[in-house]
XYZ file of C-alpha atoms in Angstrom:
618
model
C 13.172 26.889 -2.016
C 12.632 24.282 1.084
C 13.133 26.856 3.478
C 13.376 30.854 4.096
C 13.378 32.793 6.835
C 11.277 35.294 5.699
C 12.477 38.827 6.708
C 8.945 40.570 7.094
C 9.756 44.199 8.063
C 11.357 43.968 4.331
C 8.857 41.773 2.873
C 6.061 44.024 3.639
C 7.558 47.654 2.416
C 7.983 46.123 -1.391
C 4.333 44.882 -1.319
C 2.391 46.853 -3.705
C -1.514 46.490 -4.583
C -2.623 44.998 -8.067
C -5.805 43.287 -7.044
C -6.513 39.740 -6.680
C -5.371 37.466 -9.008
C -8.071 35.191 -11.272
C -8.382 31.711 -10.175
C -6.293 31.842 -7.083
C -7.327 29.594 -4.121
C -5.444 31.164 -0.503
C -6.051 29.547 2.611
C -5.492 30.650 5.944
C -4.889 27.630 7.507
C -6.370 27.556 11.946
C -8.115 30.731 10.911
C -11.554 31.239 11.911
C -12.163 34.637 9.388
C -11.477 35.204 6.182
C -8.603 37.780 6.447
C -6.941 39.933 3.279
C -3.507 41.083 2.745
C -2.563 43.407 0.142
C -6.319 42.794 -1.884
C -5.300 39.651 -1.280
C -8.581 37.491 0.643
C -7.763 34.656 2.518
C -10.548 31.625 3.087
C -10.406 29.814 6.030
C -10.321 25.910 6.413
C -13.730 24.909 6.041
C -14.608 24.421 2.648
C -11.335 22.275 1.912
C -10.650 20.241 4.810
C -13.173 18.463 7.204
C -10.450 17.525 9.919
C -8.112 18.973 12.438
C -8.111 22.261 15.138
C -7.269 25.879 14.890
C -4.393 26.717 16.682
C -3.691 30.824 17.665
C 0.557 30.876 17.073
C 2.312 32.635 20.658
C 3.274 36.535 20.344
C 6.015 36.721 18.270
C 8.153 38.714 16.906
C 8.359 36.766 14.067
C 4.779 37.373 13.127
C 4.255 40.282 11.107
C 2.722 38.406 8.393
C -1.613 37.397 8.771
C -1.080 33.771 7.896
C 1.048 32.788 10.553
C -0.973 34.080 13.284
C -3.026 30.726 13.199
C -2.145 27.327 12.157
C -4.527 23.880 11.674
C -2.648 20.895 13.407
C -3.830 17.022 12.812
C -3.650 14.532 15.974
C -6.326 12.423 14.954
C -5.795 11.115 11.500
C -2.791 9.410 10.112
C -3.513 11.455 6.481
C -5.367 14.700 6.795
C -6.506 16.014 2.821
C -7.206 19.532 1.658
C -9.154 18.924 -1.639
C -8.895 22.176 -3.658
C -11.374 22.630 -6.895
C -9.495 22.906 -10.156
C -10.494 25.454 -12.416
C -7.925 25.524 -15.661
C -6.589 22.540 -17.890
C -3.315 23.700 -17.806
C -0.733 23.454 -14.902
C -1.132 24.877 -11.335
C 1.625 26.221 -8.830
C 0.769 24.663 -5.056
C 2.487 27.010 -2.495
C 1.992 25.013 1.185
C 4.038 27.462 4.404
C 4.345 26.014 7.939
C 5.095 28.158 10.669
C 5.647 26.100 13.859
C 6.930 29.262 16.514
C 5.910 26.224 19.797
C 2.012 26.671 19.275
C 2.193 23.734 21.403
C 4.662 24.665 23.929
C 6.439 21.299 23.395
C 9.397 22.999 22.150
C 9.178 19.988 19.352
C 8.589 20.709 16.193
C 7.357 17.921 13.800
C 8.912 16.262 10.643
C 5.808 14.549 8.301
C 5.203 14.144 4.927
C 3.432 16.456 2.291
C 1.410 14.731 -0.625
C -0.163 15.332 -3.755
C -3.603 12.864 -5.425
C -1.573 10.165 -4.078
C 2.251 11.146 -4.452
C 4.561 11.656 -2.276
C 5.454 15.988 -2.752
C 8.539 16.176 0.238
C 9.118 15.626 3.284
C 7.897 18.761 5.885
C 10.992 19.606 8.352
C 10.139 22.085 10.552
C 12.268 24.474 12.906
C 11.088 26.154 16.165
C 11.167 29.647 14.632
C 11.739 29.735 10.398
C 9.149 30.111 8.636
C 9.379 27.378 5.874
C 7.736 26.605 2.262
C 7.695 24.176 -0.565
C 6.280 25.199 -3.621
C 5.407 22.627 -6.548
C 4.811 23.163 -10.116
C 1.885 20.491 -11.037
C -0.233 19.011 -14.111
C -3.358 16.820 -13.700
C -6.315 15.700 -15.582
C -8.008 15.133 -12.301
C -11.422 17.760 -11.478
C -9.841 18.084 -7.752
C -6.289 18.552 -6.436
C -6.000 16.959 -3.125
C -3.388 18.231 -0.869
C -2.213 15.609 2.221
C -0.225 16.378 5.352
C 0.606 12.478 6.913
C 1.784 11.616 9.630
C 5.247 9.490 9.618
C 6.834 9.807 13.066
C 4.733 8.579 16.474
C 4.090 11.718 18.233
C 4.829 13.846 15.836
C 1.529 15.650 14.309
C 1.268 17.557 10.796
C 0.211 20.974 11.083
C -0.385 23.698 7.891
C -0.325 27.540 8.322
C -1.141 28.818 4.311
C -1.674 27.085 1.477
C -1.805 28.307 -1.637
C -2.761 27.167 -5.497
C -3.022 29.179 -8.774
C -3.090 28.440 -12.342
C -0.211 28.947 -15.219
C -0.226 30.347 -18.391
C -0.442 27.029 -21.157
C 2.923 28.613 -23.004
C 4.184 28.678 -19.689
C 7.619 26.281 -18.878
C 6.521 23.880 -21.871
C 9.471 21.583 -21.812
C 8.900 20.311 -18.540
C 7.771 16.660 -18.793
C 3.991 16.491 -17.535
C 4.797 13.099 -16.281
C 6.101 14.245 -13.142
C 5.573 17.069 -10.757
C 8.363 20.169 -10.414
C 9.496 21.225 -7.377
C 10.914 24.523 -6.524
C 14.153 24.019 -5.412
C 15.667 27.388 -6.131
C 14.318 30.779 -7.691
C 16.384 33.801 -6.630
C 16.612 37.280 -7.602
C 19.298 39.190 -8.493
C 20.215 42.653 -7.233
C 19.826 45.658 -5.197
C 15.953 44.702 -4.308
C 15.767 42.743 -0.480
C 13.125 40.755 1.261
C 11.038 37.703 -1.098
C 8.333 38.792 -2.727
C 5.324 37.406 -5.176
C 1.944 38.110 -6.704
C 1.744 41.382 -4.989
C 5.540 42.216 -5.581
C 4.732 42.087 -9.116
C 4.583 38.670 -10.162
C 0.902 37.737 -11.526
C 1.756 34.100 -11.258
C 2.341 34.419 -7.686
C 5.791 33.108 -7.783
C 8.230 33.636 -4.941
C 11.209 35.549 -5.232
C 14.265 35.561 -2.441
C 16.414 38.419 -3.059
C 20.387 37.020 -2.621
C 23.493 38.670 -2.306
C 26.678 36.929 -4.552
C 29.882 37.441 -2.886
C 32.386 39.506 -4.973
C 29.482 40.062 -7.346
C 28.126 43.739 -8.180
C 24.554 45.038 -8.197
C 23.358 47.008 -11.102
C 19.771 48.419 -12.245
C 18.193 50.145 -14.830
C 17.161 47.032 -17.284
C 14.365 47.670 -19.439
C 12.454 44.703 -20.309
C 8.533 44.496 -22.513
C 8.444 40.702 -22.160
C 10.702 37.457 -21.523
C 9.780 33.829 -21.272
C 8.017 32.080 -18.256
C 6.559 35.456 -17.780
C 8.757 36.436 -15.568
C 7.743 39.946 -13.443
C 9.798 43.060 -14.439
C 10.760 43.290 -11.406
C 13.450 40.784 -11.233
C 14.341 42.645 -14.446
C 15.289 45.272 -13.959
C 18.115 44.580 -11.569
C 21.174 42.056 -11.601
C 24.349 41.123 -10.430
C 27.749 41.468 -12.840
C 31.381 40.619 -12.304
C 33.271 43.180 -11.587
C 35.383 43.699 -14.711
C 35.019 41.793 -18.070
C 37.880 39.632 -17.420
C 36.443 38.027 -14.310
C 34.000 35.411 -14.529
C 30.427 35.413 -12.047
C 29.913 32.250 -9.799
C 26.890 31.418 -8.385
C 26.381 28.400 -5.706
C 23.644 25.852 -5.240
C 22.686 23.257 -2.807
C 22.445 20.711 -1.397
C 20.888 19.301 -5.004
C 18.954 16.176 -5.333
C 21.278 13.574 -7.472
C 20.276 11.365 -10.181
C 17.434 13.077 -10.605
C 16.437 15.709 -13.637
C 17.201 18.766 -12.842
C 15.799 22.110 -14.868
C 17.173 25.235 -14.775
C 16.057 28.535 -16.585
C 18.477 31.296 -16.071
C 17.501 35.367 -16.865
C 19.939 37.647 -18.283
C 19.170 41.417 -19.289
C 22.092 43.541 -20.530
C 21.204 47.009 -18.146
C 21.583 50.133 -19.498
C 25.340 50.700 -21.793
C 26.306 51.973 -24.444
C 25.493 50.782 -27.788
C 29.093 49.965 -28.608
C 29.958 48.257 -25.953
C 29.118 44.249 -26.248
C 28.684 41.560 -23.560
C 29.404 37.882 -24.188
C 30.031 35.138 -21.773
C 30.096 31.329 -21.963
C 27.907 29.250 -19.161
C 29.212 26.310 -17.263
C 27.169 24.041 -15.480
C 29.406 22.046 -13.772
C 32.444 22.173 -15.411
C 29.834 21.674 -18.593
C 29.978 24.458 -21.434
C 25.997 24.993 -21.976
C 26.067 27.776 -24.208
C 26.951 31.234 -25.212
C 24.296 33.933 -23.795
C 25.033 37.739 -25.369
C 22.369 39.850 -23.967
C 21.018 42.992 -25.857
C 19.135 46.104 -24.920
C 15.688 45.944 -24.200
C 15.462 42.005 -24.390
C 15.416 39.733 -22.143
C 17.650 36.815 -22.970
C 17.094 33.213 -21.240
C 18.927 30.029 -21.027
C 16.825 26.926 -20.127
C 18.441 23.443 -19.825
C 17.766 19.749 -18.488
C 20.787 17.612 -16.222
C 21.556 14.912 -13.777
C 23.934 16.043 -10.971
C 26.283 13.604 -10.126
C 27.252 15.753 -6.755
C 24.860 17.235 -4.043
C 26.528 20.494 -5.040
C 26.582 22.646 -8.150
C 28.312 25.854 -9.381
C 27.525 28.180 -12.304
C 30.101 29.902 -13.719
C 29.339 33.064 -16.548
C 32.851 32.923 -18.227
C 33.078 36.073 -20.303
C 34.699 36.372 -24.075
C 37.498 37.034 -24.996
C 35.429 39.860 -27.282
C 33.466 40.962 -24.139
C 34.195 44.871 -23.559
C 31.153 44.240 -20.235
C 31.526 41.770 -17.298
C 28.774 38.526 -17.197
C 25.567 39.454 -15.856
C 22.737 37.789 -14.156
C 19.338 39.073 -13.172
C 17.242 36.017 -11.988
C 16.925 31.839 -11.962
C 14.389 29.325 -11.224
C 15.967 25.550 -10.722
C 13.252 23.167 -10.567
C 13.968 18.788 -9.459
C 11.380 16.275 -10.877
C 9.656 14.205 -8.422
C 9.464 10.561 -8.811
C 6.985 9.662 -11.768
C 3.512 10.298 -11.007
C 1.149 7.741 -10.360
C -1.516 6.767 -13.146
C -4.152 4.879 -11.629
C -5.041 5.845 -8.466
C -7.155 3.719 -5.875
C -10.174 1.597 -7.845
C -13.001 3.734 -8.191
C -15.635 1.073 -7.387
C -13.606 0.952 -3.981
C -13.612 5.054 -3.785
C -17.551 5.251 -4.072
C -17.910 2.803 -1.803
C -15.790 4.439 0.545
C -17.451 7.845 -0.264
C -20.583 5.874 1.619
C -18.798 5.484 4.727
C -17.709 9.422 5.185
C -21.122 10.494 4.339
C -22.712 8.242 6.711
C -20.654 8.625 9.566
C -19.572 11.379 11.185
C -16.675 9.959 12.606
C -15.593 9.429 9.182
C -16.419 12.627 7.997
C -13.006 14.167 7.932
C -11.364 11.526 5.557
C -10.483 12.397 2.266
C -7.976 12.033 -0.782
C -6.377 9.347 -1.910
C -6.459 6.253 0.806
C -4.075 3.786 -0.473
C -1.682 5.420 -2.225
C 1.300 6.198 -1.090
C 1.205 2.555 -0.265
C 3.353 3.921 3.088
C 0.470 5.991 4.395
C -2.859 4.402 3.823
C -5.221 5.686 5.655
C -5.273 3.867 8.893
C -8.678 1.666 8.598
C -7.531 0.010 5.662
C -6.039 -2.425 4.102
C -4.975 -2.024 0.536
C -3.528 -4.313 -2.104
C -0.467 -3.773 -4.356
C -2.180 -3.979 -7.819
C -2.499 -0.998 -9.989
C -4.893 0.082 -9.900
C -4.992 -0.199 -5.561
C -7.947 -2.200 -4.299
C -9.236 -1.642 -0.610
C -9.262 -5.250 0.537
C -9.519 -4.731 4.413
C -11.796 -2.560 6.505
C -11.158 -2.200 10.401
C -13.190 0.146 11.522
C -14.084 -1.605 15.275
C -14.272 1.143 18.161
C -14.761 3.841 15.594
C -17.916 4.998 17.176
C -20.226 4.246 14.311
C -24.117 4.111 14.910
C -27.225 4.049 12.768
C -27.478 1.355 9.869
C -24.872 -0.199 8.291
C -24.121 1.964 4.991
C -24.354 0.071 0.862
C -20.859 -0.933 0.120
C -21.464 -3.961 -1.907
C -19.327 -1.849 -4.998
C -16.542 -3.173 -3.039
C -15.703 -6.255 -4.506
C -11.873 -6.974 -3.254
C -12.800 -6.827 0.097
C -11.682 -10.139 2.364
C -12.039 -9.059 5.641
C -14.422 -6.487 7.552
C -14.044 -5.989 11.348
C -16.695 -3.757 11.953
C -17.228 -5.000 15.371
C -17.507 -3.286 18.771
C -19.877 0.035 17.444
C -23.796 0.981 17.811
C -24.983 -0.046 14.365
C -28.220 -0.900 14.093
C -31.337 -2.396 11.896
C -30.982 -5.741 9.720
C -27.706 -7.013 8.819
C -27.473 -6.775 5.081
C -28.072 -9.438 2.428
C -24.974 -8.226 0.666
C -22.357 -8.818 2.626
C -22.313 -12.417 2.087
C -22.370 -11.799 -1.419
C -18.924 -10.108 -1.530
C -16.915 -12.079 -3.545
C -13.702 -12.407 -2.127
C -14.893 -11.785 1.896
C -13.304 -14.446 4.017
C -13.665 -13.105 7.415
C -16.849 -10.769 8.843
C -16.911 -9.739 12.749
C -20.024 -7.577 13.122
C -20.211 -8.704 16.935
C -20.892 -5.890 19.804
C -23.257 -4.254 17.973
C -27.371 -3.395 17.707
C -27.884 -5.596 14.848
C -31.418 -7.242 14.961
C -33.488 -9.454 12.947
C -31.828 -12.787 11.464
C -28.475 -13.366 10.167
C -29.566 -13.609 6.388
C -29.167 -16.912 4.816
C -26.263 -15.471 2.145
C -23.957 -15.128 5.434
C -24.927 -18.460 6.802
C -24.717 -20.500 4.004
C -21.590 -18.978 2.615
C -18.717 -21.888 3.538
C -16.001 -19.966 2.787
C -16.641 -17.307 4.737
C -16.193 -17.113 9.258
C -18.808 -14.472 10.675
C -19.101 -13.890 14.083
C -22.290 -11.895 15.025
C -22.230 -12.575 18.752
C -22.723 -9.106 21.437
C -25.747 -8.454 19.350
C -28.961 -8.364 22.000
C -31.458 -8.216 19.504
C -30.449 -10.181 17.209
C -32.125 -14.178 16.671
C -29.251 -16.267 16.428
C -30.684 -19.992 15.718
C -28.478 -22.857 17.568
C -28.156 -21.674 20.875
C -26.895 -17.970 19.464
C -23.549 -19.594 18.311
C -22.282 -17.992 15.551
C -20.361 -19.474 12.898
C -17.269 -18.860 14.294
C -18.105 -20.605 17.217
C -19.262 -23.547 15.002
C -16.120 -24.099 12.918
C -14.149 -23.543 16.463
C -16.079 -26.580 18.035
C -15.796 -28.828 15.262
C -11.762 -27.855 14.455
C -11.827 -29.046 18.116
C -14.146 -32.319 18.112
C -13.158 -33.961 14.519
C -9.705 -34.586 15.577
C -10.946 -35.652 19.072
C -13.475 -38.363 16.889
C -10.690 -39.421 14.918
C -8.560 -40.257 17.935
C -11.284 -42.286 19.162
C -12.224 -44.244 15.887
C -8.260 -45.126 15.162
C -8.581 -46.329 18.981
C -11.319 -48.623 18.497
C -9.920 -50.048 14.994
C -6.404 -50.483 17.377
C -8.551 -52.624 19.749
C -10.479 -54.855 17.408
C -7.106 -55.673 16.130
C -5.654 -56.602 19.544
C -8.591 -58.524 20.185
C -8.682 -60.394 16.465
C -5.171 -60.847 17.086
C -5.384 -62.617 20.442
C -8.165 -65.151 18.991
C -6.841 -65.958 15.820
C -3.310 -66.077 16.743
C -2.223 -63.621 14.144
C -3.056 -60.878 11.982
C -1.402 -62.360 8.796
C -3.429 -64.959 7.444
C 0.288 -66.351 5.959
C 1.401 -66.561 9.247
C 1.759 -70.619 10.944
C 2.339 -70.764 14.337
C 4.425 -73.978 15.597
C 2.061 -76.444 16.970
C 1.328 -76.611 21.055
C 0.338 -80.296 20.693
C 0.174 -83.118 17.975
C -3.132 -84.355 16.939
C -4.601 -87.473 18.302
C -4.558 -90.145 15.208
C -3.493 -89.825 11.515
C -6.885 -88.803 10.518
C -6.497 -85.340 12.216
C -3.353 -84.872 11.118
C -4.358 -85.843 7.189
C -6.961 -83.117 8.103
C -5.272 -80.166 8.709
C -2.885 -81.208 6.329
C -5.642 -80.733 3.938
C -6.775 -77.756 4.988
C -3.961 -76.020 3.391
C -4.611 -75.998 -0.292
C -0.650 -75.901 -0.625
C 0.114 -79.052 1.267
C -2.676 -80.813 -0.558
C -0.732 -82.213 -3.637
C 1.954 -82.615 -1.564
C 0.179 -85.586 -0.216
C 0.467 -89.741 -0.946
C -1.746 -91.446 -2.294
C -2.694 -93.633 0.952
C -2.709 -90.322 2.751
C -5.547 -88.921 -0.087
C -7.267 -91.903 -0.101
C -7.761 -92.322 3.458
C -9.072 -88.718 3.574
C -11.387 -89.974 0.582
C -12.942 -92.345 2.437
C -13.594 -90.028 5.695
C -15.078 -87.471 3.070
C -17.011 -90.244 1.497
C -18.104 -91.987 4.659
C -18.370 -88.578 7.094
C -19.678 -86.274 4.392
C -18.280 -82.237 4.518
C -17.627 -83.215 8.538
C -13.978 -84.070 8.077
C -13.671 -80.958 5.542
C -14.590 -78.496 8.313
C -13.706 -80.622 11.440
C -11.155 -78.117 14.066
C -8.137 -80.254 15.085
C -8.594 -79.445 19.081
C -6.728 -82.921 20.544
C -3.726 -83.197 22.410
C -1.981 -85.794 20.538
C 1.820 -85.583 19.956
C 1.815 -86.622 16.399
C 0.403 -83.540 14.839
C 3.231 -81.520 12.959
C 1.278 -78.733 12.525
C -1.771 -76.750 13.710
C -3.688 -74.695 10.654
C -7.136 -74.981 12.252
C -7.519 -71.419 13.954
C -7.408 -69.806 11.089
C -10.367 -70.255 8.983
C -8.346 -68.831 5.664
C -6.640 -71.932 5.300
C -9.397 -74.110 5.478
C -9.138 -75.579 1.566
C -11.622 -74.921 -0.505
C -11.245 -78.968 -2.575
C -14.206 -81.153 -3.591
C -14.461 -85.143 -3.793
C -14.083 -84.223 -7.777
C -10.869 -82.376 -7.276
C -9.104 -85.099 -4.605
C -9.895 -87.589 -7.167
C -8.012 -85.625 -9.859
C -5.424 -85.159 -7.512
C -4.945 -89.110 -6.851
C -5.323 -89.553 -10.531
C -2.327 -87.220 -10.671
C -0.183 -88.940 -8.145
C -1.562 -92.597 -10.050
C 0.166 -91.161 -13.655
C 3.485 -90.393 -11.697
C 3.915 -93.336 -9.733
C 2.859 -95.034 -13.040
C 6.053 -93.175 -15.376
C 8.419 -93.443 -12.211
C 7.828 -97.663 -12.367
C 8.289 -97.087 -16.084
């Protein structure tokens, strides 16, 4: 049942009073009065929804019907939530009806989304002149049902005419799996009777019933019926369709269907008025599928409920009568019903909802949000951020330019949160203590604002977390008024600046250490420029190299000996700086080959080189 043009001339004549039902919530969506049809009162917006505008629908003559005189239409909000109070445990039929007849004279009418707490229900497509419905068949353990309209296309705004939601009987379609919501795909009625009708028409669960005509079929009446399952009104009843001879079988046509998705399907059979002899049998196919016999009997009302797939977007019934059959198959009425995807379990943290909860009630601007704000995860609201767990945390709130004023509301419940952008509002007073307590808060941009006082210590001394507080008049920022933003900007420009210019300075005391000692590796000889002047100097820097020491005669030792001996540590530390061409080697400029050898250890050298000439004479 996505869509029906609704016939009203028809509609209205089988309307008949029975008083309003119990527990039924109807509301008559861009209404500004309550209005009544058939005992039937109407509320208006107000106490369900906080956002959106009335709308008056053209002249029509479409519009025979109260409800879709007016309609509510959403521009503002990306998700727009009519929270309705639930009053039984058991399970609840949700009627929404849109109407869209060019309110806006934009000859464009809008395709969005329809939700329920948090799940996706269908997707709204609207015409310029059918009226169209969804209905949904819907268990929750929740206290509220929240009804969204969201927005999915740019330009393209959600708008509501009725909405409708009423409690079911606990016996009442049992074997549907409470895991998932129902929706009405199909429900017809059988027979002579026109128009659609529901609660008034003579269903107390406020079902609605399209009257179809069957090609080749044949109407009948005159069923008799004290009770059949689901309830269902006597007035589908006590009318049907039949083949028109009992060798002919009944088809009935449905679709498009959903595929690989359950399908449930309770069919209504009542055998009319015959004689007692006569007997009416036929097989049903789903299909091609054999799904039972059904042999109806007088005064009964016999029903046929079963669960399927459908492998095709289309699917035929077929009532196959008996061999035994002396009547033709008969239908009076069916209801197919396809399973959403499984309902959600946990919606949004409820920490994270309170908290929220503080922000509508302090704000007006925020006023009109409501529902469920992260989930579906493709339409949370649009000042959030939200993360994928399950439960859904808020973790983001960007609520700059949204025209808040007055002090800054208690969220600290709010734990995920990383980033806040509340910047660029009128809020005013002290800036509290508990926002750089948040746990997780990385980034906080309260700047533009009326914030005065000090920036309390929790925010300043929080090093993980980038605040930038600046556009606030009367607020005493300490160090010049730079925030911390500005801070950590200045010094991500200046440390690698200082580095530069320490590695520069290293780079130069290198060049210049280089240039005097000659090189940077003390393992490093350069070839001599000159030779020393006698064979003193040269024995010297010989020496100097603890290496070349034992490499030394013994005339060449003992000669340096007797300079130690005579000159004291002077010829140990003397600088070979003379000209002379007999110096092999120049060791002097660096000062870490100077050798580090005693008197004691030259003489234990010598007596070294003594022992060898010694064994060589030997």
């Amino acid at each position: 049942m996505h869509k029906a043009v609704i016939p009203f001339v028809l509609f209205n004549l089988i309307l008949f009073s029975q008083g309003q039902p119990d527990s039924w919530i109807g509301i008559d969506c861009g209404s500004n009065k309550s209005t009544a049809t058939f005992d039937l009162i109407w509320d208006t917006d107000e106490a369900y929804i906080k956002s959106g505008t009335n709308h008056l629908v053209p002249d029509s003559t479409l519009i025979n019907f109260v409800t879709f005189q007016t309609l509510r239409a959403f521009t503002d909000q990306n998700k727009n939530c009519y929270i309705l109070p639930k009053t039984s445990s058991y399970g609840y039929f949700i009627r929404a009806a849109f109407l869209y007849a060019n309110y806006d004279g934009l000859s464009r009418p809008p395709a969005f989304d329809l939700e329920i707490d948090g799940n996706k229900w269908t997707t709204v497509v609207t015409t310029p002149t059918d009226y169209t419905f969804y209905e949904i068949l819907y268990w929750t353990q929740k206290r509220n049902i929240s009804v969204c309209l969201a927005t999915t296309r740019k330009d393209e705004f959600p708008f509501i005419s009725s909405l409708e939601a009423w409690p079911i009987s606990y016996d009442m379609y049992t074997g549907l799996s409470r895991d998932m919501a129902w929706l009405a795909t199909y429900r017809y009625d059988y027979g002579p009777n026109n128009g659609v009708f529901g609660y008034a028409g003579g269903d107390k669960y406020n079902r609605l019933w399209e009257a179809i005509a069957v090609a080749g079929a044949v109407n009948t009446s005159g069923g008799s019926v004290s009770y059949c399952d689901e309830n269902a009104p006597k007035s589908t009843l006590q009318d049907a369709i039949e083949s028109q001879d009992n060798a002919t079988s009944l088809f009935l046509s449905f679709g498009p269907m959903k595929t690989a998705t359950p399908i449930f399907i309770e069919a209504y059979f009542t055998l009319m008025e015959a004689e007692f002899s006569d007997t009416r049998s036929f097989e049903m196919y789903v299909s091609g599928n054999d799904v039972g016999t059904i042999t109806p009997t007088n005064y009964f009302c016999s029903t046929e409920s079963l669960f399927m797939q459908m492998a095709s977007s289309n699917m035929t019934i077929e009532l196959r009568p008996t061999p035994e059959s002396t009547l033709p198959p008969i239908i009076s009425a069916i209801e197919i019903y396809t399973a959403t995807d499984p309902l959600i379990t946990a919606g949004t943290n409820q920490s994270d909802l309170n908290g929220l909860t503080s922000f509508t009630n302090a704000y007006s601007r925020l006023n009109g949000w409501s529902g469920e704000p992260c989930l579906p995860t493709d339409t949370v609201w649009q000042w959030l951020g939200c993360s994928a767990t399950v439960p859904p945390r808020v973790t983001s709130l960007y609520l700059s330019g949204y025209q808040l004023n007055g002090p800054l509301t208690n969220f600290r419940q709010m734990q995920a949160l990383v980033d806040i952008d509340l910047s660029n509002n009128s809020l005013s007073g002290q800036i509290p203590d508990f926002l750089g307590q948040l746990p997780n808060l990385r980034k906080l941009n309260l700047s533009h604002n009326d914030f005065s006082g000090e920036v309390p210590t929790t925010i300043q001394d929080n090093k993980r977390l980038t605040y930038d507080v600046s556009g606030n008049p009367n607020l005493d920022l300490k160090d010049g008024g730079r925030s911390k933003t500005a801070l950590i900007v200045g010094l991500a420009v200046g440390i690698p600046l200082l580095v530069i210019a320490v590695l520069l300075i290293v780079f130069w005391l290198r060049r210049v250490r280089k240039t005097e000692n000659g090189s940077t590796n003390p393992q490093e000889h350069s070839p001599p420029t000159a030779p020393p002047a006698d064979e003193q100097e040269y024995l010297d820097l010989k020496l100097k190299d603890e290496t070349m020491a034992p490499d030394m005669d013994l005339d060449e030792l003992e000669v340096v000996i007797d300079k130690y001996e005579n000159g004291g540590d002077h010829a140990h530390n003397q600088l070979a700086s003379d000209d002379d061409d007999d110096c092999v080697g120049d060791a002097s400029n660096d000062e870490s080959m100077v050798p580090d050898l005693d008197l004691e250890e030259l003489h234990e050298i010598i007596q070294q080189k003594k022992e060898e000439v010694g064994a060589q004479g030997r």
